[in-house]
Each structure stands twice: as structure tokens, then as C-alpha cells.
Amino acid sequence: MIHTLTNLSVSAVTIMAPLLLAATGGLFTELSGMLNIALEGLMLVGAFASIAGVYFTDSILLGLLIGVVSSMLLSMILASVTLYLKANVFITGLAANLFASGITVILSFHLFGNRGVITFDTLKELPDLFTGFAQQMPLIAGYHVLTYLSVVLLVAAWVLLYRTRFGVRLRGVGFHEQALASLGLSPHRYRFAACVLSGLYAGLGGAALSLHLGSFVPNITAGRGWIALVAVFLGQRRPIGILLASFIFAFAEAFSNYAQGAWSVPSDFLLAIPYAISLFAIIFYSVFETRKKRIEYRKD
Amino acid sequence: MRKIERFSVLEYFVRSLFGILAIVLLSVIMLIAAIFLLSDQPLTSIASFFAGPFSSLYAIGNMIDHAVPLAIGAVGIALAMRSGNMNIGGEGQVYAGALVTTIVALALPGWGLTGILVALAASMLVSGSVATLSGWLRERWNVSDLITTFLLSNIIILVVDYMVAYPFVDPQTNLISTRFVDPSYHLLIILPPSQLNIALCIALVCVLVAHLFLYRSRTGFELRMVGDNEEFARYAGVDHRLYRILPMTLSGALYGLGGALAILGTYHATIKGFSAGMGWNALLVALIARFKPAAIIPAALFFAYIDAGARSAMFYSDVTYEIAYIVQAVIFFLISSSILQRIALGRRRV
């Protein structure tokens, strides 16, 4: 029992990395007052571009760079159109997702002659860290480098958002746009920065997904960008909450992977578990919040 | 002082149409550029993309047939969006509607027209209930409908996948699919040899009814009022809570109807994943139409044209189907821009 639980937690931490990265990216845009439904598309572009980058440059670092830059480019297009052409952020987000799912398949067909799964035998693997300590500290050691990076980058995001002037202003845009404008600062500039940062994080999240797997499948993200968005809401837009929410989702996915092998439950039902848990989590959270507000309202 | 700008309705119409056409034209230019970059035989690709859908009566009929479920789903989305609600769970609702129809048709063989009506009603009931649940959750507990419709839709897709693959699977085909419904359930073909059928008329009726409902009925007026300004509607004594739920029910039911008609008119069996993309595409059609029912017909036809063009280009040339996404993405990046709208309408400020 304990052993199974430990195993589940270990695989949950690995599964969590892409989700946590994308959710942290979503945190920036959410705090700046933009609904970023393009996380899914940004992740997808990051996943494809990084694996293509590693294949062509034969270097993990350059591949990651290519992946992140591509997804940042898409987020820049998204931000420019949304902010400077005053478009609806929900619709441009859908556009970005559509564009991402199109361009990845088109390029994979054009570059590798294959619309489906791309796997390379010669692809470099992500290096694992602290493998020697994995026996003594099963929950902390032995993951690949991007798993650690996802937590480090979450802390970095916290520092940036809560301990720098830039971060205070970025949150200020979401909190009260006019207040920031009255200080002579441009709200658009901070939203733009938030969007590009979300591109950076989500792109890295996508890279963590495909490089860990060592291959690219069309729609490899399979709704993870959306789940990341739910994690932002559920984590109450706070870094620690996001970490917790991402871990819960990742644990649910790890459990569904485990159950698939252990019991003879149809895989379709098990694949639905992460969505079902997200659904119940968001419902319970909203019920709780609404009740709290109603009680406060009555007290006043 | 700002001058009050006067616009005739006709001028407004012509100018906004011009704006949309300009965006569409730009997206087509991007498509041609993409084909030149990607294809080894760009001229063949372009020719088969643009002329392919009109190459025969068969191709034209099928293209229009594919527009039917999109138009019906888009009508529902328009109603939901106009009232300030959000239903992005179309993928699951279409798929569920399709499966429910198939199950009813398989359970009641030979019932003919009555059976068709029962099947359509059942699919609308099921898909409508799912969307109603999201509307109710938002009304009662302020749960984001954007998120619940999406999550519910993903769960439903997996459940339907399971149903098609196990309890209702037809072991005699290689496809993962249910059995075919019996011919008494097939809708009347109106343009043989293509698959275009009388579902087209149902789509046209839906558009007409939605238009009259929105602009000529008290309920429709209140619905738009809630969508435009909920505070104002509340002060005017409108039961705004009703309009959190009713439009969701309608949009779900219409998605279900779209899926059901695709089964009875075109596919005649629920094939695993057959409706993938229909829900999103209907949403996109509603967006091009700017949530105006009358504009849904040309928008759905345009969408079906791009879809058919991409299929034909894939078939006769060396590009992939996904080039259609480029056109769609460019349109959706620009369609909601209020700056571009202002330029099209010739206004300096709004």
C-alpha cells in the first residue's frame, strides 16, 4: 500500500512538471487580468519545436531554446493582436490553439514526412539528476532536469510577482487597470509582458512533455493546457495553490495510468479521471467560495 | 464635443460586410503563401483547393451537407453568447447527441418518422441537459461555465468512445463503430448522388426561428438585454437567472440536434471520433457570423468550403488537410478586433 502510494507520487511528480510550468505561465496572464485559453496551443508549439530543435541541433539546450522561442513568438502574436488591435482575448486564444494544432502537423509532415507519431532513435534523452540518491530519497531525487526546473521556476515566478516592482505593477493591471494608467504606466505593456512570460513557461511545459516522452504525437498536450488553466483558478491564483492543484491533477493522472495496468477497467473511463477530478474540484471550490461570500454579506 | 454619427442601416451592413470580407481575403492570401512555401506543385494544390469543392454536383452537395450540423450548432452558440453565457462543450454535446440518436434508432427498428422524431428529441434532451447543468452550476454557485462545459465535454467524449467501442460495437466491421441504423431512419436525400438531405431544411428553419426569437419576441429581447448589460436588465425587472440557464439548454439541445442529424442524414452509424472538430467549428462559425443568426448561413457555407477545399487539396496534391487551420486561425485572430471594425466602419472613435 505504502509502496504503491510512493510509486504513484513519484510518477505524479514527473507528470506534474509540464502542468505546473503551464499553470505558472497562466498565473502571469491571469494576474494581469487576461484570460489565457491559449496555454494549450503554446504548449503544443513548445512541444513540437523543442523536439524538432533537438533533432536538428543535436543539443538539448538549443532544442529547449528553439521550443521556448517559438512558443514565445506565438504568445507575442497573441498579445499584439489582443492588445493593440483590441480583439477579444477568448477568440484570439482559440485562434492561437487552432494555429498551433495546424502548424505542428503541417511542419511535421513537411520536415519529417509524417503526420502522425514522430520518434527518433538517436534523440538525446533529458538527463536525470541525483539518481544516486533516488533510493534514499524516493520522492525528492531521481527526476529529469525539467522537473526540478519547474519548481525552481515557480519560485522564480513568485519572486518576480511578489518581490519586484515589475511584479507589483503586473498584478496591479489585473487588480485595477485605471490606477496603473493614472500613474502614467502603460497597462498594455504589462499585459504584453505577462503574455510573453506565459509563452515562455507554457513552451517549456510543452518541451518537458515531448522531450520526456522522446517523441511527438499530434495533440500531444491532450487538454493539459486547459487543465493548467483550471489549476490556476483552483490554486486561487497563488503560486503555492497552483503547486498543490497541479500535484492533485498529476496524481489523478498517475492513478489512472496505474489503474489501467492493475485492474481491467476500460481505459476510456480511466482517462476521464483527471477531467472528472478537475470538474469536482472546481465545483467544490466555487460552492465554498460562494458560501463564504454569502456569509460575509449577511454579516455586513 | 463628440459629433453624433449617423449611419443608415444599409451603410452599416455594407461596411461591416466589407470588413469581414477583407479579413477573409487576407486569410486566403496567407493560405496561398503557405501553399507556395510548402507544396512542390503549388499551382495544382491551389487549383484543387479552390476549385475542388465545385468540381461536381456530388462535391457541392457534400460540401453543403457538411455545413448543416455546423449551422445548427452555431445557432445555439449564438443564443448562448448573446445572453452572456459560454458553451465550449460542443464537441461532447454533438458526439453525445449522435450516439443517443443511434441507440434510439437501433432500439426501435422500423418506426419510421415517429422513430426519427423520438430519436431527435432524445438527443436534444440529453445534450440539452448537459449544458443546462453547466448553466445551473453558474447560476447557483458561480462556477465558470467556460470550464465546466469544457471538462464535461471531455468526459462525455471518453464515455461515448467507450460505448461505441464496447457495448454498442458492431463486430462485423473493421471500424470502431456501432451498427448501421435501418433505412427507415435515413433522411430523404435531396441532391443525389451527394449526401445532401432534408436536414438542410431543418437547419434553415433553426436559423429563421432563432432570428425571429431574438429580434421579434419578448423573451429574445430580454435575453439580449441580459447579455448586453446584466445590471440594467436586473433593474428593468428581467429574471436574469432564467437567462443564465435557458440559453445554455437551447445551445446544448441544438448541438445535440446537429449531431443527431449528421447520423440520420449522413453517417447512419456512430463511428468512433466521427464528429471530432464539429463542436469547435460550430463555435467558430458563430464567431464569423458575429452571433447573428442570419449571418450563420453564409458563415457555415464558407467554413464548409474551406474544409472541402483542404480535403480536395490533400487528395489531389501534396499538402496536408491542416492547411485549413491556417485560414481559420487568421480569421479568428482578426475577426474580433474592434480597431479593424472601426476602420471598416469608417469611424474615428466609438
XYZ file of C-alpha atoms in Angstrom:
650
model
C 0.000 0.000 0.000
C 2.674 2.469 1.133
C 4.869 1.256 -1.682
C 2.148 1.805 -4.284
C 1.459 5.258 -2.890
C 5.125 6.187 -3.095
C 5.325 4.905 -6.644
C 2.223 6.860 -7.587
C 3.625 10.028 -6.033
C 6.915 9.596 -7.860
C 5.226 9.278 -11.224
C 2.861 12.114 -10.280
C 5.812 14.435 -9.753
C 7.101 13.612 -13.241
C 3.665 14.120 -14.762
C 3.275 17.358 -12.818
C 6.234 19.190 -14.416
C 4.589 20.206 -17.730
C 1.332 21.011 -15.977
C 2.990 23.131 -13.307
C 5.030 25.044 -15.877
C 1.981 25.821 -17.987
C -0.067 26.746 -14.921
C 2.645 29.147 -13.734
C 2.557 30.701 -17.186
C -1.209 31.010 -16.839
C -0.716 32.686 -13.474
C 1.076 35.642 -15.087
C -1.706 36.323 -17.580
C -4.445 35.644 -15.042
C -2.967 38.113 -12.556
C -2.600 40.715 -15.289
C -6.306 40.350 -15.996
C -6.193 38.324 -19.217
C -7.977 35.031 -19.683
C -5.343 32.923 -21.395
C -7.001 29.937 -23.023
C -4.083 29.671 -25.451
C -1.931 27.742 -22.950
C -2.836 24.571 -24.811
C -1.590 25.918 -28.128
C 1.536 27.446 -26.608
C 2.392 24.113 -25.011
C 1.823 22.293 -28.281
C 4.147 24.615 -30.203
C 6.764 24.297 -27.460
C 6.476 20.508 -27.551
C 6.920 20.293 -31.314
C 9.566 22.983 -31.793
C 11.742 21.672 -28.973
C 11.769 18.111 -30.243
C 12.457 19.287 -33.806
C 15.155 21.564 -32.392
C 16.859 18.745 -30.514
C 16.730 16.593 -33.636
C 18.331 19.201 -35.892
C 20.865 20.727 -33.486
C 21.601 17.547 -31.553
C 21.666 19.539 -28.344
C 19.081 19.520 -25.550
C 19.839 23.100 -24.604
C 19.454 24.506 -28.132
C 16.331 22.421 -28.636
C 14.764 23.821 -25.496
C 15.713 27.296 -26.627
C 14.069 26.785 -30.028
C 10.945 25.397 -28.368
C 10.652 28.261 -25.914
C 11.354 30.938 -28.509
C 8.723 29.508 -30.876
C 6.066 29.461 -28.221
C 7.049 32.982 -27.128
C 6.659 34.133 -30.727
C 3.119 32.755 -30.816
C 2.352 34.426 -27.499
C 3.669 37.722 -28.914
C 1.326 37.445 -31.892
C -1.486 36.654 -29.489
C -0.659 39.611 -27.258
C -0.190 42.099 -30.099
C -3.478 41.219 -31.746
C -5.375 41.143 -28.470
C -3.970 44.350 -27.028
C -3.105 46.573 -29.968
C -5.888 45.537 -32.341
C -8.293 45.327 -29.379
C -9.534 41.840 -30.124
C -11.442 39.542 -27.783
C -8.889 37.535 -25.829
C -11.071 34.429 -25.780
C -11.364 34.389 -29.552
C -7.694 35.134 -30.234
C -6.872 32.383 -27.747
C -8.968 29.937 -29.759
C -7.176 31.170 -32.871
C -3.792 30.520 -31.297
C -4.852 26.987 -30.345
C -6.147 26.331 -33.838
C -2.977 27.730 -35.389
C -0.799 25.611 -33.112
C -2.590 22.366 -33.880
C -2.403 23.171 -37.603
C 1.181 24.363 -37.860
C 2.637 21.479 -35.841
C 1.068 18.859 -38.102
C 1.932 20.803 -41.273
C 5.556 21.174 -40.250
C 5.877 17.614 -39.041
C 4.614 16.469 -42.455
C 6.886 18.900 -44.280
C 10.050 18.228 -42.245
C 9.656 14.558 -41.365
C 7.136 13.349 -43.945
C 4.812 12.058 -41.254
C 1.522 13.421 -39.962
C 1.398 11.013 -37.039
C 3.875 9.986 -34.384
C 7.464 11.157 -34.811
C 10.058 9.201 -32.886
C 13.808 9.452 -33.315
C 16.074 6.637 -32.215
C 19.019 8.970 -31.932
C 17.255 11.619 -29.862
C 19.116 12.691 -26.762
C 17.322 11.991 -23.516
C 16.733 14.515 -20.778
C 19.405 13.990 -18.118
C 18.197 12.685 -14.762
C 19.559 14.400 -11.689
C 20.556 12.969 -8.289
C 19.940 9.408 -9.492
C 22.378 8.140 -6.864
C 20.166 9.427 -4.086
C 16.938 8.061 -5.569
C 16.941 5.075 -3.206
C 17.316 7.127 -0.047
C 15.003 9.975 -1.002
C 12.462 8.431 -3.345
C 10.199 11.469 -3.552
C 12.877 14.099 -3.996
C 15.665 12.604 -6.103
C 15.970 10.924 -9.461
C 13.767 13.033 -11.748
C 14.792 14.590 -15.031
C 16.165 18.088 -15.091
C 12.970 19.838 -16.204
C 11.051 18.525 -13.200
C 13.394 20.369 -10.877
C 13.366 23.364 -13.164
C 9.554 23.535 -12.970
C 9.687 24.029 -9.194
C 12.629 26.431 -9.387
C 10.775 28.459 -11.996
C 7.662 28.524 -9.817
C 9.743 30.088 -7.042
C 11.223 32.481 -9.597
C 7.711 33.450 -10.658
C 6.763 34.071 -7.031
C 9.799 36.317 -6.546
C 9.088 38.160 -9.776
C 5.413 38.687 -8.999
C 5.546 39.489 -5.297
C 9.025 40.852 -4.644
C 9.776 43.138 -7.568
C 8.352 46.434 -8.725
C 7.602 44.894 -12.109
C 5.532 42.152 -10.456
C 3.553 44.549 -8.287
C 2.701 46.591 -11.351
C 1.794 43.482 -13.345
C -0.627 42.399 -10.639
C -1.799 45.993 -10.439
C -3.035 45.870 -14.050
C -5.275 42.956 -13.219
C -6.389 44.465 -9.945
C -7.176 47.981 -11.106
C -6.193 48.970 -14.608
C -7.031 52.676 -14.261
C -4.930 53.014 -11.124
C -1.882 51.926 -13.063
C -2.748 54.125 -16.007
C -3.124 57.099 -13.669
C 0.494 56.609 -12.621
C 1.467 57.159 -16.226
C 2.262 53.494 -16.822
C 1.006 51.556 -19.797
C -1.294 48.661 -18.816
C -0.811 47.174 -22.278
C 2.921 46.889 -21.759
C 2.483 44.837 -18.593
C -0.151 42.610 -20.152
C 2.154 42.075 -23.115
C 4.962 41.065 -20.774
C 2.627 38.723 -18.869
C 1.586 37.089 -22.122
C 5.173 36.590 -23.296
C 6.098 35.144 -19.895
C 3.192 32.719 -20.173
C 4.516 31.765 -23.602
C 7.928 31.093 -22.088
C 6.557 28.904 -19.296
C 3.998 27.071 -21.397
C 6.576 26.437 -24.117
C 8.900 24.936 -21.559
C 5.977 22.867 -20.264
C 5.378 21.524 -23.761
C 9.071 20.744 -24.130
C 9.029 18.862 -20.828
C 6.182 16.792 -22.234
C 7.670 15.818 -25.585
C 11.341 15.566 -24.589
C 10.481 13.307 -21.683
C 8.455 11.101 -23.995
C 11.124 11.307 -26.693
C 8.546 11.687 -29.446
C 5.872 13.989 -30.780
C 2.273 12.953 -31.354
C -0.320 15.317 -32.857
C -2.282 16.835 -29.975
C 0.308 15.551 -27.528
C -0.914 18.075 -24.948
C -4.383 16.438 -24.903
C -6.092 19.128 -22.844
C -3.213 19.758 -20.433
C -3.213 23.470 -21.210
C -6.860 23.624 -20.206
C -6.230 21.639 -17.053
C -3.414 24.083 -16.274
C -5.927 26.909 -16.549
C -8.224 25.083 -14.114
C -5.221 24.668 -11.800
C -4.730 28.441 -11.819
C -8.346 29.023 -10.759
C -8.279 26.224 -8.253
C -4.979 27.386 -6.781
C -6.684 30.701 -6.051
C -4.160 32.456 -8.297
C -1.372 31.875 -5.799
C 1.889 30.049 -6.560
C 1.589 27.618 -3.657
C -2.043 26.877 -4.530
C -1.049 26.210 -8.110
C 1.628 23.786 -6.996
C -0.928 21.922 -4.904
C -3.586 21.875 -7.618
C -1.081 20.692 -10.244
C 0.046 17.899 -7.970
C -3.542 16.754 -7.383
C -4.205 16.610 -11.132
C -0.919 14.849 -11.771
C -1.682 12.353 -9.025
C -5.071 11.660 -10.595
C -3.379 11.007 -13.919
C -0.754 8.795 -12.309
C -3.534 6.872 -10.602
C -5.401 6.408 -13.866
C -2.203 5.134 -15.521
C -1.692 2.739 -12.631
C -5.292 1.510 -12.596
C -5.120 0.869 -16.329
C -2.383 -1.672 -15.735
C -3.609 -3.075 -12.437
C -7.350 -3.534 -12.974
C -9.402 -4.399 -16.004
C -11.317 -1.125 -16.076
C -11.884 0.264 -19.589
C -9.166 2.803 -20.366
C -11.679 5.405 -21.542
C -13.128 5.716 -18.054
C -9.691 5.995 -16.538
C -8.646 8.672 -18.991
C -11.689 10.628 -17.816
C -10.488 10.651 -14.202
C -8.328 13.818 -14.445
C -11.189 15.693 -16.084
C -13.679 14.431 -13.516
C -11.425 15.408 -10.640
C -10.906 18.862 -12.159
C -14.658 19.205 -12.537
C -15.455 18.236 -8.957
C -12.598 20.346 -7.644
C -13.769 23.465 -9.429
C -17.379 22.875 -8.337
C -16.470 22.350 -4.669
C -14.186 25.346 -4.760
C -16.890 27.592 -6.222
C -19.525 26.331 -3.779
C -17.147 27.013 -0.906
C -16.278 30.496 -2.168
C -19.893 31.454 -2.855
C -20.996 30.312 0.589
C -18.178 32.249 2.227
C -19.157 35.375 0.327
C -22.818 34.941 1.211
C -21.985 34.593 4.905
C -19.778 37.684 4.793
C -22.547 39.538 3.003
C -25.040 38.635 5.740
C -22.630 39.767 8.457
C -22.380 43.198 6.860
C -17.818 67.671 -28.122
C -18.293 64.456 -29.995
C -20.459 64.601 -33.001
C -23.273 62.131 -33.089
C -22.538 59.962 -36.069
C -25.446 58.926 -38.202
C -25.462 55.692 -40.083
C -28.024 54.212 -42.351
C -28.699 50.551 -41.672
C -27.717 49.694 -45.221
C -24.414 51.525 -44.999
C -23.643 49.829 -41.703
C -24.443 46.457 -43.222
C -22.348 47.023 -46.333
C -19.402 48.386 -44.367
C -19.334 45.566 -41.808
C -19.691 43.008 -44.597
C -16.775 44.663 -46.345
C -14.738 44.412 -43.143
C -15.376 40.702 -42.816
C -14.635 40.107 -46.496
C -11.333 41.951 -46.143
C -10.324 39.652 -43.286
C -11.401 36.589 -45.258
C -9.402 37.795 -48.257
C -6.321 38.288 -46.096
C -6.656 34.769 -44.741
C -6.897 33.386 -48.274
C -3.732 35.296 -49.238
C -1.975 33.739 -46.236
C -3.208 30.327 -47.376
C -1.802 30.811 -50.878
C 1.511 31.965 -49.393
C 1.579 28.870 -47.175
C 0.895 26.594 -50.140
C 3.727 28.186 -52.135
C 6.071 27.601 -49.205
C 5.031 24.030 -48.500
C 3.991 22.463 -51.758
C 6.208 21.175 -54.556
C 3.398 21.734 -57.031
C 1.769 24.894 -55.683
C -0.430 25.613 -58.696
C -2.029 22.159 -58.657
C -2.579 22.492 -54.914
C -4.185 25.901 -55.216
C -6.389 24.802 -58.090
C -7.615 21.711 -56.284
C -8.148 23.693 -53.079
C -10.324 26.380 -54.624
C -11.983 24.526 -57.500
C -12.219 21.060 -55.946
C -15.348 21.695 -53.875
C -17.180 22.849 -57.038
C -15.890 20.127 -59.330
C -19.144 18.183 -59.430
C -22.714 18.196 -58.169
C -21.618 15.427 -55.807
C -18.867 17.600 -54.298
C -21.138 20.631 -53.987
C -23.881 18.615 -52.293
C -21.476 17.075 -49.783
C -19.987 20.452 -49.017
C -23.414 21.884 -48.193
C -24.225 18.743 -46.223
C -21.179 19.322 -44.027
C -22.326 22.872 -43.338
C -25.642 21.658 -41.836
C -24.527 20.479 -38.360
C -22.172 23.467 -38.142
C -25.014 25.890 -38.813
C -27.325 24.236 -36.275
C -24.641 24.192 -33.577
C -23.743 27.806 -34.397
C -27.345 28.927 -33.876
C -27.225 27.506 -30.357
C -23.870 29.146 -29.651
C -25.208 32.463 -30.913
C -28.102 32.256 -28.434
C -25.757 31.382 -25.562
C -23.230 34.082 -26.417
C -25.845 36.788 -26.945
C -27.064 36.181 -23.389
C -23.541 36.374 -21.953
C -23.137 32.634 -21.472
C -20.360 30.456 -22.733
C -20.719 26.912 -24.026
C -17.474 25.491 -25.355
C -18.514 21.891 -24.757
C -19.877 21.429 -28.246
C -17.526 18.556 -29.072
C -19.049 16.359 -26.390
C -22.605 17.539 -26.904
C -22.546 16.782 -30.640
C -20.997 13.364 -30.050
C -23.499 12.516 -27.286
C -26.422 13.608 -29.484
C -25.138 11.365 -32.258
C -24.802 8.327 -30.012
C -28.209 8.782 -28.360
C -29.874 9.025 -31.771
C -28.107 5.903 -32.939
C -29.132 3.992 -29.827
C -32.792 5.014 -30.166
C -32.807 4.143 -33.852
C -31.239 0.739 -33.181
C -33.671 0.063 -30.319
C -36.807 0.950 -32.288
C -36.245 -0.504 -35.774
C -38.837 0.275 -38.407
C -40.580 3.089 -36.547
C -40.069 5.456 -39.466
C -40.970 9.090 -38.951
C -42.118 8.626 -35.343
C -38.830 6.938 -34.600
C -36.901 9.790 -36.187
C -38.765 12.324 -34.051
C -38.212 10.262 -30.880
C -34.509 9.919 -31.712
C -34.067 13.639 -32.369
C -35.948 14.539 -29.181
C -33.865 12.126 -27.111
C -30.600 13.540 -28.425
C -31.732 17.105 -27.753
C -32.828 16.114 -24.257
C -29.504 14.516 -23.356
C -27.218 17.181 -24.817
C -29.504 19.941 -23.571
C -29.391 18.535 -20.034
C -25.605 18.505 -20.018
C -25.428 22.168 -20.996
C -28.239 23.007 -18.557
C -26.174 21.520 -15.762
C -23.347 23.949 -16.571
C -25.792 26.856 -16.703
C -27.338 25.861 -13.390
C -23.941 25.488 -11.734
C -23.044 29.006 -12.813
C -26.374 30.446 -11.712
C -26.382 28.710 -8.355
C -22.721 28.550 -7.341
C -20.968 30.863 -9.770
C -18.945 28.013 -11.286
C -17.305 29.204 -14.526
C -19.366 27.810 -17.415
C -16.322 28.104 -19.658
C -14.570 25.480 -17.563
C -17.460 23.158 -16.703
C -18.687 22.870 -20.303
C -15.157 22.062 -21.448
C -14.475 19.470 -18.744
C -17.908 17.841 -19.083
C -17.406 17.642 -22.820
C -14.109 15.809 -22.433
C -15.664 13.338 -20.016
C -18.588 12.744 -22.369
C -16.299 12.159 -25.344
C -14.485 9.415 -23.434
C -17.746 7.836 -22.254
C -19.136 7.840 -25.796
C -15.850 6.409 -27.087
C -16.290 3.584 -24.605
C -19.920 2.983 -25.561
C -19.036 2.849 -29.254
C -16.071 0.558 -28.663
C -17.713 -1.927 -26.257
C -21.457 -2.180 -25.535
C -22.681 -0.965 -28.933
C -19.831 -2.018 -31.193
C -20.573 -3.766 -34.445
C -18.186 -6.737 -34.502
C -18.620 -7.186 -38.235
C -16.761 -4.065 -39.349
C -13.127 -3.108 -39.111
C -14.060 0.369 -37.943
C -14.805 1.031 -34.298
C -18.440 1.804 -34.939
C -21.994 0.974 -33.946
C -24.302 -0.982 -36.240
C -25.938 0.973 -39.047
C -29.455 2.277 -38.376
C -32.126 0.760 -40.598
C -33.088 2.574 -43.825
C -36.427 3.791 -42.435
C -34.359 6.180 -40.318
C -32.404 7.636 -43.245
C -33.331 11.216 -44.051
C -34.542 11.967 -47.569
C -31.702 12.790 -49.964
C -32.474 15.952 -51.911
C -29.489 16.106 -54.248
C -28.411 12.632 -55.328
C -25.746 11.321 -55.757
C -24.444 13.550 -52.937
C -25.425 13.104 -49.321
C -27.300 16.391 -49.058
C -30.592 15.685 -47.281
C -33.593 17.377 -45.743
C -31.581 18.166 -42.614
C -30.688 21.262 -44.644
C -34.299 22.442 -44.320
C -34.184 21.847 -40.565
C -31.043 23.974 -40.358
C -32.711 26.781 -42.318
C -35.765 26.593 -40.050
C -33.495 26.764 -36.969
C -31.826 29.898 -38.317
C -35.165 31.529 -39.119
C -36.737 30.664 -35.760
C -33.652 31.873 -33.874
C -33.746 35.156 -35.784
C -37.436 35.724 -35.021
C -36.901 34.634 -31.420
C -34.021 37.045 -30.840
C -35.439 40.098 -32.584
C -39.198 39.655 -32.556
C -40.050 38.081 -29.190
C -40.112 39.441 -25.681
C -38.010 36.559 -24.373
C -35.421 37.172 -27.070
C -35.321 40.863 -26.240
C -34.798 40.119 -22.568
C -32.133 37.564 -23.472
C -30.176 40.150 -25.439
C -30.660 42.687 -22.662
C -29.144 40.333 -20.079
C -26.222 39.674 -22.415
C -25.582 43.362 -23.131
C -25.919 44.616 -19.578
C -26.965 42.332 -16.786
C -27.207 45.072 -14.129
C -29.513 47.062 -16.348
C -31.657 44.016 -17.089
C -31.971 43.286 -13.385
C -33.139 46.826 -12.677
C -35.610 46.542 -15.519
C -37.152 43.588 -13.710
C -35.866 40.849 -16.005
C -35.411 37.477 -14.349
C -31.720 37.379 -15.193
C -31.275 33.965 -13.582
C -33.541 32.373 -16.175
C -31.218 33.682 -18.896
C -28.240 32.007 -17.326
C -29.900 28.638 -17.884
C -32.354 28.800 -20.800
C -29.790 29.802 -23.485
C -27.450 27.075 -22.245
C -30.240 24.498 -22.563
C -31.009 25.696 -26.083
C -27.373 25.660 -27.182
C -26.859 22.155 -25.804
C -30.056 20.908 -27.418
C -29.082 22.377 -30.784
C -25.629 20.825 -30.604
C -27.344 17.510 -29.882
C -29.669 18.048 -32.828
C -26.697 18.779 -35.098
C -25.045 15.508 -34.097
C -28.318 13.600 -34.458
C -28.970 14.924 -37.964
C -25.407 14.093 -39.003
C -26.169 10.473 -38.037
C -29.613 10.158 -39.638
C -28.685 12.196 -42.726
C -25.080 11.399 -43.487
C -23.269 8.747 -41.441
C -26.060 6.311 -40.396
C -23.882 4.925 -37.590
C -21.797 6.410 -34.777
C -18.187 5.881 -35.825
C -15.619 6.487 -33.112
C -14.462 10.111 -33.268
C -16.512 10.931 -36.386
C -17.634 14.295 -35.021
C -14.196 15.462 -33.864
C -13.945 19.171 -34.618
C -17.661 19.762 -35.253
C -18.210 21.439 -31.883
C -15.263 23.810 -32.225
C -16.077 24.544 -35.850
C -19.675 25.442 -34.996
C -18.334 27.855 -32.389
C -16.052 29.389 -34.986
C -18.931 29.690 -37.469
C -20.928 31.565 -34.823
C -17.952 33.876 -34.303
C -17.617 34.712 -38.017
C -21.347 35.426 -38.034
C -20.823 37.680 -35.029
C -23.606 35.751 -33.255
C -26.243 36.979 -35.724
C -28.463 34.081 -36.826
C -28.969 35.368 -40.377
C -25.212 35.568 -40.949
C -24.738 31.960 -39.854
C -25.776 30.526 -43.232
C -23.019 32.178 -45.304
C -20.516 31.660 -42.484
C -21.255 27.926 -42.278
C -21.056 27.592 -46.066
C -17.715 29.410 -46.135
C -16.438 27.127 -43.417
C -17.592 24.011 -45.238
C -15.941 25.364 -48.407
C -12.559 25.774 -46.701
C -12.937 22.311 -45.205
C -13.841 20.712 -48.525
C -11.057 22.630 -50.275
C -8.457 21.366 -47.841
C -9.722 17.801 -48.279
C -9.592 18.072 -52.036
C -6.086 19.605 -51.940
C -4.941 16.780 -49.692
C -6.430 14.220 -52.045
C -5.074 15.576 -55.326
C -1.852 17.194 -54.218
C 0.917 17.095 -51.621
C -0.353 19.363 -48.835
C -1.984 18.200 -45.613
C -5.535 18.860 -44.538
C -4.311 21.054 -41.684
C -3.649 23.990 -44.036
C -7.351 24.732 -43.478
C -6.414 25.641 -39.915
C -4.191 28.449 -41.206
C -7.156 30.146 -42.879
C -9.320 29.629 -39.824
C -6.675 30.884 -37.396
C -6.004 34.070 -39.364
C -9.727 34.813 -39.456
C -10.116 34.262 -35.740
C -7.126 36.344 -34.857
C -8.624 39.319 -36.660
C -12.405 38.862 -36.576
C -12.997 40.286 -33.110
C -10.607 43.230 -33.427
C -12.533 46.382 -32.611
C -9.825 48.538 -34.174
C -10.271 46.823 -37.534
C -14.056 47.065 -37.168
C -13.740 50.774 -36.536
C -11.598 51.174 -39.643
C -14.135 49.221 -41.688
C -16.986 51.325 -40.375
C -15.020 54.498 -41.099
C -15.332 55.769 -37.551
C -12.508 57.514 -35.846
C -13.769 56.606 -32.419
C -16.571 54.529 -30.954
